[in-house]
Coordinates of C-alpha atoms and ligand atoms in Angstrom, one line a residue:
X1 CA 56.7 -10.1 142.2
X2 CA 60.0 -8.8 143.8
X3 CA 61.6 -10.7 146.7
X4 CA 60.2 -8.5 149.5
X5 CA 56.7 -8.6 148.2
X6 CA 56.9 -12.3 147.7
X7 CA 58.0 -12.6 151.4
X8 CA 55.1 -10.3 152.5
X9 CA 52.7 -12.4 150.5
X10 CA 54.0 -15.6 152.0
X11 CA 53.6 -14.1 155.5
X12 CA 50.1 -12.9 154.8
X13 CA 49.2 -16.3 153.3
X14 CA 50.6 -18.1 156.4
X15 CA 48.7 -15.7 158.7
X16 CA 45.5 -16.5 156.9
X17 CA 46.2 -20.2 157.1
X18 CA 46.9 -20.1 160.8
X19 CA 43.8 -17.9 161.4
X20 CA 41.5 -20.3 159.5
X21 CA 43.0 -23.3 161.1
X22 CA 42.4 -21.8 164.5
X23 CA 38.8 -20.9 163.6
X24 CA 38.2 -24.5 162.4
X25 CA 39.7 -26.2 165.4
X26 CA 38.3 -23.9 168.1
X27 CA 40.8 -22.8 170.7
X28 CA 44.5 -23.5 170.5
X29 CA 45.8 -26.7 172.0
X30 CA 46.8 -26.6 175.7
X31 CA 50.5 -26.7 176.2
X32 CA 52.2 -28.7 179.0
X33 CA 55.5 -27.0 179.9
X34 CA 58.0 -29.4 181.5
X35 CA 61.3 -28.4 183.0
X36 CA 63.5 -31.5 183.1
X37 CA 67.0 -33.0 183.0
X38 CA 68.3 -33.8 179.5
X39 CA 67.4 -37.1 177.8
X40 CA 65.1 -38.0 180.6
X41 CA 61.8 -38.6 178.8
X42 CA 60.9 -41.0 175.9
X43 CA 59.8 -39.2 172.7
X44 CA 57.2 -41.9 172.2
X45 CA 55.7 -41.4 175.6
X46 CA 55.5 -37.7 174.9
X47 CA 53.9 -38.3 171.5
X48 CA 51.3 -40.7 173.0
X49 CA 50.5 -38.2 175.7
X50 CA 50.0 -35.4 173.2
X51 CA 47.8 -37.6 171.2
X52 CA 45.6 -38.8 174.1
X53 CA 45.2 -35.4 175.6
X54 CA 45.1 -33.3 172.4
X55 CA 47.8 -31.1 173.8
X56 CA 51.4 -30.0 173.0
X57 CA 54.3 -30.8 175.3
X58 CA 57.2 -28.3 175.5
X59 CA 60.3 -29.4 177.3
X60 CA 63.0 -27.1 178.7
X61 CA 66.2 -28.6 180.0
X62 CA 68.1 -27.9 183.2
X63 CA 71.5 -29.3 184.2
X64 CA 71.3 -29.3 188.0
X65 CA 68.9 -28.9 190.9
X66 CA 70.5 -25.5 191.6
X67 CA 69.6 -24.3 188.1
X68 CA 66.0 -25.4 188.6
X69 CA 65.8 -23.8 192.0
X70 CA 67.3 -20.6 190.7
X71 CA 64.8 -20.4 187.9
X72 CA 61.8 -21.0 190.1
X73 CA 63.2 -18.5 192.7
X74 CA 63.5 -15.9 190.0
X75 CA 59.8 -16.2 189.4
X76 CA 59.5 -18.5 186.3
X77 CA 55.8 -19.3 186.3
X78 CA 55.5 -21.0 183.0
X79 CA 56.2 -24.6 184.1
X80 CA 53.6 -27.2 184.8
X81 CA 55.9 -30.0 185.7
X82 CA 59.4 -29.9 187.2
X83 CA 61.7 -32.8 188.1
X84 CA 63.9 -32.1 191.2
X85 CA 65.9 -34.7 193.0
X86 CA 64.1 -35.7 196.2
X87 CA 66.5 -33.9 198.5
X88 CA 66.0 -30.7 196.6
X89 CA 62.2 -31.1 196.3
X90 CA 61.8 -30.9 200.1
X91 CA 63.5 -27.5 200.1
X92 CA 61.5 -26.3 197.2
X93 CA 58.3 -27.2 198.9
X94 CA 59.3 -25.5 202.1
X95 CA 60.0 -22.3 200.1
X96 CA 56.6 -22.5 198.4
X97 CA 58.0 -23.2 194.9
X98 CA 56.1 -26.4 194.4
X99 CA 52.6 -27.2 195.5
X100 CA 51.0 -29.9 197.7
X101 CA 49.7 -32.8 195.6
X102 CA 46.2 -34.2 195.8
X103 CA 47.0 -37.8 196.5
X104 CA 43.5 -39.0 195.6
X105 CA 44.0 -37.8 192.0
X106 CA 47.3 -39.7 192.0
X107 CA 46.0 -42.9 193.6
X108 CA 46.5 -45.0 190.4
X109 CA 50.2 -44.0 190.4
X110 CA 50.9 -44.2 194.1
X111 CA 49.6 -47.8 194.2
X112 CA 52.1 -48.8 191.6
X113 CA 55.2 -47.4 193.2
X114 CA 57.9 -49.9 194.2
X115 CA 57.6 -50.1 198.0
X116 CA 61.4 -50.6 198.4
X117 CA 61.9 -47.2 196.8
X118 CA 59.1 -45.4 198.6
X119 CA 60.7 -46.7 201.9
X120 CA 63.9 -44.8 201.0
X121 CA 61.9 -41.7 200.1
X122 CA 61.7 -39.0 202.8
X123 CA 58.4 -39.8 204.7
X124 CA 56.4 -36.8 203.7
X125 CA 57.8 -36.4 200.2
X126 CA 54.8 -38.0 198.6
X127 CA 52.8 -34.9 199.8
X128 CA 54.5 -32.8 197.1
X129 CA 56.4 -35.1 194.7
X130 CA 56.1 -38.5 193.0
X131 CA 59.2 -40.6 192.3
X132 CA 60.0 -40.6 188.6
X133 CA 63.5 -42.1 188.0
X134 CA 66.2 -43.5 190.2
X135 CA 69.6 -42.2 189.3
X136 CA 73.0 -43.6 190.5
X137 CA 76.3 -41.9 190.0
X138 CA 79.2 -43.9 188.7
X139 CA 82.5 -43.8 186.7
X140 CA 82.8 -44.5 183.0
X141 CA 86.2 -45.0 181.4
X142 CA 87.6 -46.1 178.1
X143 CA 89.1 -49.6 178.4
X144 CA 91.7 -49.0 175.7
X145 CA 93.0 -45.7 177.2
X146 CA 93.0 -46.3 181.0
X147 CA 95.5 -48.8 182.3
X148 CA 95.3 -50.4 185.7
X149 CA 91.8 -49.2 186.3
X150 CA 90.6 -49.5 189.9
X151 CA 86.9 -49.3 190.8
X152 CA 87.5 -46.4 193.2
X153 CA 86.9 -42.7 193.3
X154 CA 90.7 -42.6 193.8
X155 CA 91.0 -42.7 190.0
X156 CA 90.6 -38.9 190.1
X157 CA 94.1 -38.7 191.7
X158 CA 95.7 -40.3 188.7
X159 CA 98.2 -37.8 187.2
X160 CA 98.6 -39.7 184.0
X161 CA 94.9 -39.0 183.3
X162 CA 95.3 -35.3 184.0
X163 CA 92.8 -33.1 182.0
X164 CA 91.3 -36.3 180.5
X165 CA 88.8 -36.6 183.2
X166 CA 85.6 -34.7 184.2
X167 CA 83.7 -34.4 187.5
X168 CA 80.0 -33.6 187.6
X169 CA 79.0 -30.0 188.1
X170 CA 76.8 -31.1 191.0
X171 CA 78.0 -30.3 194.5
X172 CA 76.2 -33.1 196.3
X173 CA 77.5 -35.7 193.8
X174 CA 81.1 -34.5 193.9
X175 CA 81.4 -33.8 197.6
X176 CA 79.4 -37.0 198.1
X177 CA 82.0 -39.0 196.1
X178 CA 84.8 -37.5 198.2
X179 CA 82.9 -38.2 201.4
X180 CA 82.4 -41.8 200.5
X181 CA 86.0 -42.1 199.4
X182 CA 87.1 -40.9 202.9
X183 CA 84.7 -43.3 204.5
X184 CA 82.0 -40.8 205.6
X185 CA 78.3 -40.5 204.8
X186 CA 77.4 -38.6 201.6
X187 CA 74.8 -36.8 203.8
X188 CA 77.1 -35.7 206.6
X189 CA 76.6 -32.5 208.4
X190 CA 79.9 -32.7 210.2
X191 CA 82.0 -29.6 209.4
X192 CA 85.3 -31.4 209.7
X193 CA 84.3 -34.2 207.4
X194 CA 83.0 -31.7 204.9
X195 CA 86.3 -29.7 204.9
X196 CA 88.3 -32.9 204.4
X197 CA 86.0 -33.9 201.5
X198 CA 86.4 -30.4 200.0
X199 CA 90.2 -30.6 200.3
X200 CA 90.0 -34.0 198.5
X201 CA 87.9 -32.5 195.7
X202 CA 90.4 -29.7 195.2
X203 CA 93.1 -32.4 194.6
X204 CA 90.8 -34.0 192.1
X205 CA 90.1 -30.7 190.5
X206 CA 93.8 -30.4 189.6
X207 CA 93.4 -33.4 187.4
X208 CA 90.0 -32.8 186.0
X209 CA 89.4 -31.0 182.7
X210 CA 86.2 -29.4 184.2
X211 CA 83.1 -29.8 186.3
X212 CA 80.4 -30.6 183.8
X213 CA 76.9 -32.2 183.7
X214 CA 76.3 -32.3 179.9
X215 CA 79.3 -32.2 177.6
X216 CA 80.9 -35.2 179.3
X217 CA 78.6 -37.5 177.5
X218 CA 79.7 -36.5 174.1
X219 CA 83.2 -36.1 175.5
X220 CA 83.7 -39.7 176.5
X221 CA 81.8 -41.1 173.5
X222 CA 84.2 -39.1 171.2
X223 CA 87.2 -40.1 173.3
X224 CA 88.1 -36.5 174.2
X225 CA 87.8 -37.7 177.9
X226 CA 89.0 -41.1 179.1
X227 CA 87.3 -41.2 182.4
X228 CA 84.2 -39.3 183.7
X229 CA 82.0 -39.2 186.8
X230 CA 78.4 -39.4 185.5
X231 CA 74.8 -40.2 186.1
X232 CA 74.7 -43.9 185.2
X233 CA 71.7 -43.8 182.8
X234 CA 73.6 -41.1 180.8
X235 CA 76.6 -43.3 180.8
X236 CA 74.6 -46.3 179.6
X237 CA 73.2 -44.1 176.8
X238 CA 76.7 -43.2 175.6
X239 CA 77.9 -46.7 176.0
X240 CA 75.5 -47.6 173.2
X241 CA 77.6 -45.3 171.0
X242 CA 81.1 -46.5 172.0
X243 CA 81.7 -50.0 173.1
X244 CA 85.0 -49.2 174.6
X245 CA 83.2 -47.5 177.5
X246 CA 83.0 -49.5 180.7
X247 CA 80.8 -48.4 183.7
X248 CA 81.4 -49.1 187.3
X249 CA 80.1 -48.2 190.7
X250 CA 83.2 -47.4 192.9
X251 CA 83.8 -49.9 195.7
X252 CA 83.5 -47.1 198.3
X253 CA 79.9 -46.7 197.3
X254 CA 78.0 -44.0 195.6
X255 CA 75.0 -41.7 195.7
X256 CA 71.5 -42.5 194.7
X257 CA 68.9 -39.8 193.8
X258 CA 65.2 -40.3 193.3
X259 CA 64.3 -37.6 190.8
X260 CA 60.6 -36.7 191.3
X261 CA 57.7 -35.2 189.5
X262 CA 56.3 -32.0 191.1
X263 CA 53.9 -29.2 190.1
X264 CA 55.2 -25.6 190.6
X265 CA 53.0 -23.3 192.6
X266 CA 52.5 -21.0 189.5
X267 CA 51.6 -23.8 187.1
X268 CA 48.9 -22.8 184.5
X269 CA 47.8 -26.3 183.5
X270 CA 47.4 -28.1 186.7
X271 CA 44.9 -30.7 185.5
X272 CA 47.1 -31.6 182.6
X273 CA 50.0 -31.9 185.0
X274 CA 48.1 -34.5 187.1
X275 CA 47.2 -36.3 183.8
X276 CA 50.9 -36.3 182.9
X277 CA 52.0 -37.8 186.2
X278 CA 49.4 -40.6 186.0
X279 CA 50.3 -41.2 182.3
X280 CA 54.0 -41.7 182.8
X281 CA 53.2 -44.0 185.6
X282 CA 50.9 -46.3 183.6
X283 CA 53.0 -49.4 183.6
X284 CA 53.4 -49.7 179.8
X285 CA 54.5 -46.0 179.7
X286 CA 56.8 -46.4 182.6
X287 CA 58.5 -49.4 180.9
X288 CA 58.8 -47.5 177.6
X289 CA 60.4 -44.6 179.5
X290 CA 62.9 -46.9 181.3
X291 CA 63.8 -48.6 178.1
X292 CA 64.5 -45.3 176.4
X293 CA 66.3 -43.3 179.1
X294 CA 68.0 -46.3 180.8
X295 CA 67.2 -45.1 184.3
X296 CA 64.7 -47.1 186.4
X297 CA 61.2 -45.8 186.9
X298 CA 60.2 -47.2 190.3
X299 CA 56.9 -48.5 189.0
X300 CA 56.5 -52.1 190.2
X301 CA 54.1 -53.5 187.5
X302 CA 56.3 -52.0 184.8
X303 CA 59.2 -54.3 185.7
X304 CA 57.5 -57.3 184.1
X305 CA 57.2 -55.4 180.9
X306 CA 60.9 -54.6 180.5
X307 CA 63.2 -56.6 178.2
X308 CA 65.5 -59.1 179.8
X309 CA 68.4 -56.9 178.7
X310 CA 67.2 -54.2 181.0
X311 CA 66.2 -56.5 183.8
X312 CA 69.6 -58.1 183.8
X313 CA 71.5 -54.8 183.7
X314 CA 72.9 -54.2 187.2
X315 CA 73.4 -50.5 186.5
X316 CA 69.6 -50.1 185.9
X317 CA 68.4 -52.8 188.4
X318 CA 71.1 -52.6 191.0
X319 CA 71.8 -55.7 192.9
X320 CA 71.4 -55.8 196.7
X321 CA 75.1 -55.2 197.3
X322 CA 75.1 -52.0 195.2
X323 CA 71.9 -50.9 196.9
X324 CA 73.5 -51.3 200.3
X325 CA 76.6 -49.4 199.2
X326 CA 74.6 -46.5 197.8
X327 CA 73.3 -43.7 199.9
X328 CA 70.1 -41.8 199.0
X329 CA 71.0 -38.1 199.0
X330 CA 69.0 -36.3 201.7
X331 CA 68.5 -32.7 202.6
X332 CA 71.4 -31.6 204.8
X333 CA 69.4 -28.9 206.6
X334 CA 71.6 -27.0 209.0
X335 CA 74.8 -27.8 207.0
X336 CA 73.4 -26.4 203.7
X337 CA 75.3 -23.1 204.1
X338 CA 78.6 -25.1 204.7
X339 CA 78.0 -27.2 201.6
X340 CA 77.3 -24.0 199.5
X341 CA 80.3 -22.2 200.9
X342 CA 82.7 -25.1 200.3
X343 CA 81.4 -25.7 196.8
X344 CA 81.7 -22.0 195.8
X345 CA 85.2 -22.1 197.2
X346 CA 86.1 -25.2 195.3
X347 CA 84.8 -23.7 192.0
X348 CA 86.6 -20.4 192.5
X349 CA 89.9 -21.3 194.1
X350 CA 92.7 -23.8 194.2
X351 CA 92.9 -24.1 198.0
X352 CA 90.5 -23.8 200.9
X353 CA 92.8 -21.3 202.5
X354 CA 93.2 -18.9 199.6
Ligands
N2P401 C1 69.5 -37.1 183.2 C2 70.3 -37.0 184.4 C3 69.5 -37.0 185.5 C4 70.1 -37.5 186.8 N1 70.3 -36.8 182.0 C5 70.2 -36.5 187.8 N2 69.9 -36.9 189.0

């Protein structure tokens, strides 16, 4: 048999095999499509869910709330679960991108949510989203490369670290850090404060290698970058790869996001999506997930199932002081256009007046 016949034979044989498998198993397995941040879901939890529900889970990754929003706005209708930060979920709900949730179906989950976290959550947010993970933003740096480290956002002014630092590609986190540094709220809607923060970010941009939400992890682990702004769970994940990495929450305070599970309006597998939300909030699964991704799932009964190492890690279980210094990012309503405009300006130019 020549090569091309051999290939055709193999293809036909594979086709027959698939057809007979399909015939013997009845209809194809349902697929749950999830659109989620990277490294945000334990592989074991996914495998257990697939096994229990006889389905397949497919994950697509997004890097920012804006990317998720843009995809849904463009009419992507193949996702069953999405994971926006709480401040973005509100806007998505108002715009009809995600659906109202049936809280009765989620009662086993809702009763397990940590009341301290739900209190921080916008009042009506449970109508359309369920807290999944708490995410802080911090600074990671290489102890052997950065001298005279100060636990402050001011580090981004350090000329000696020029192009060895990265800032997140996340306008609320970057403007939020500059706002905190200047002593303002990370949720301000005051135009003057916002312009001052944007000017500060432009100064930082001079020293930063780039705005980035993904490569910075490998970048600091491989020592290409010496200091990065990052989501703390991601930083903890890379700290496992390089012990020279130290993680701090700057003294001026930081931002907290509650990333939440939501079901898009166009979801095809709504029942499976509800099963998934309840499944990841079963205490044993919530604990497994926290242990794997190093962000905290705010599921109260799961806390007792976590290892001491996790319980005692202040970056996962922040102490009271850090909690007080961190501000939950909220929807900025009327100031949204100003935030967007300033961020576009920052990304495209070197000065606000250009
Ligand atoms: C996961 C990053 C999620 C945090 N890699 C964003 N709030």
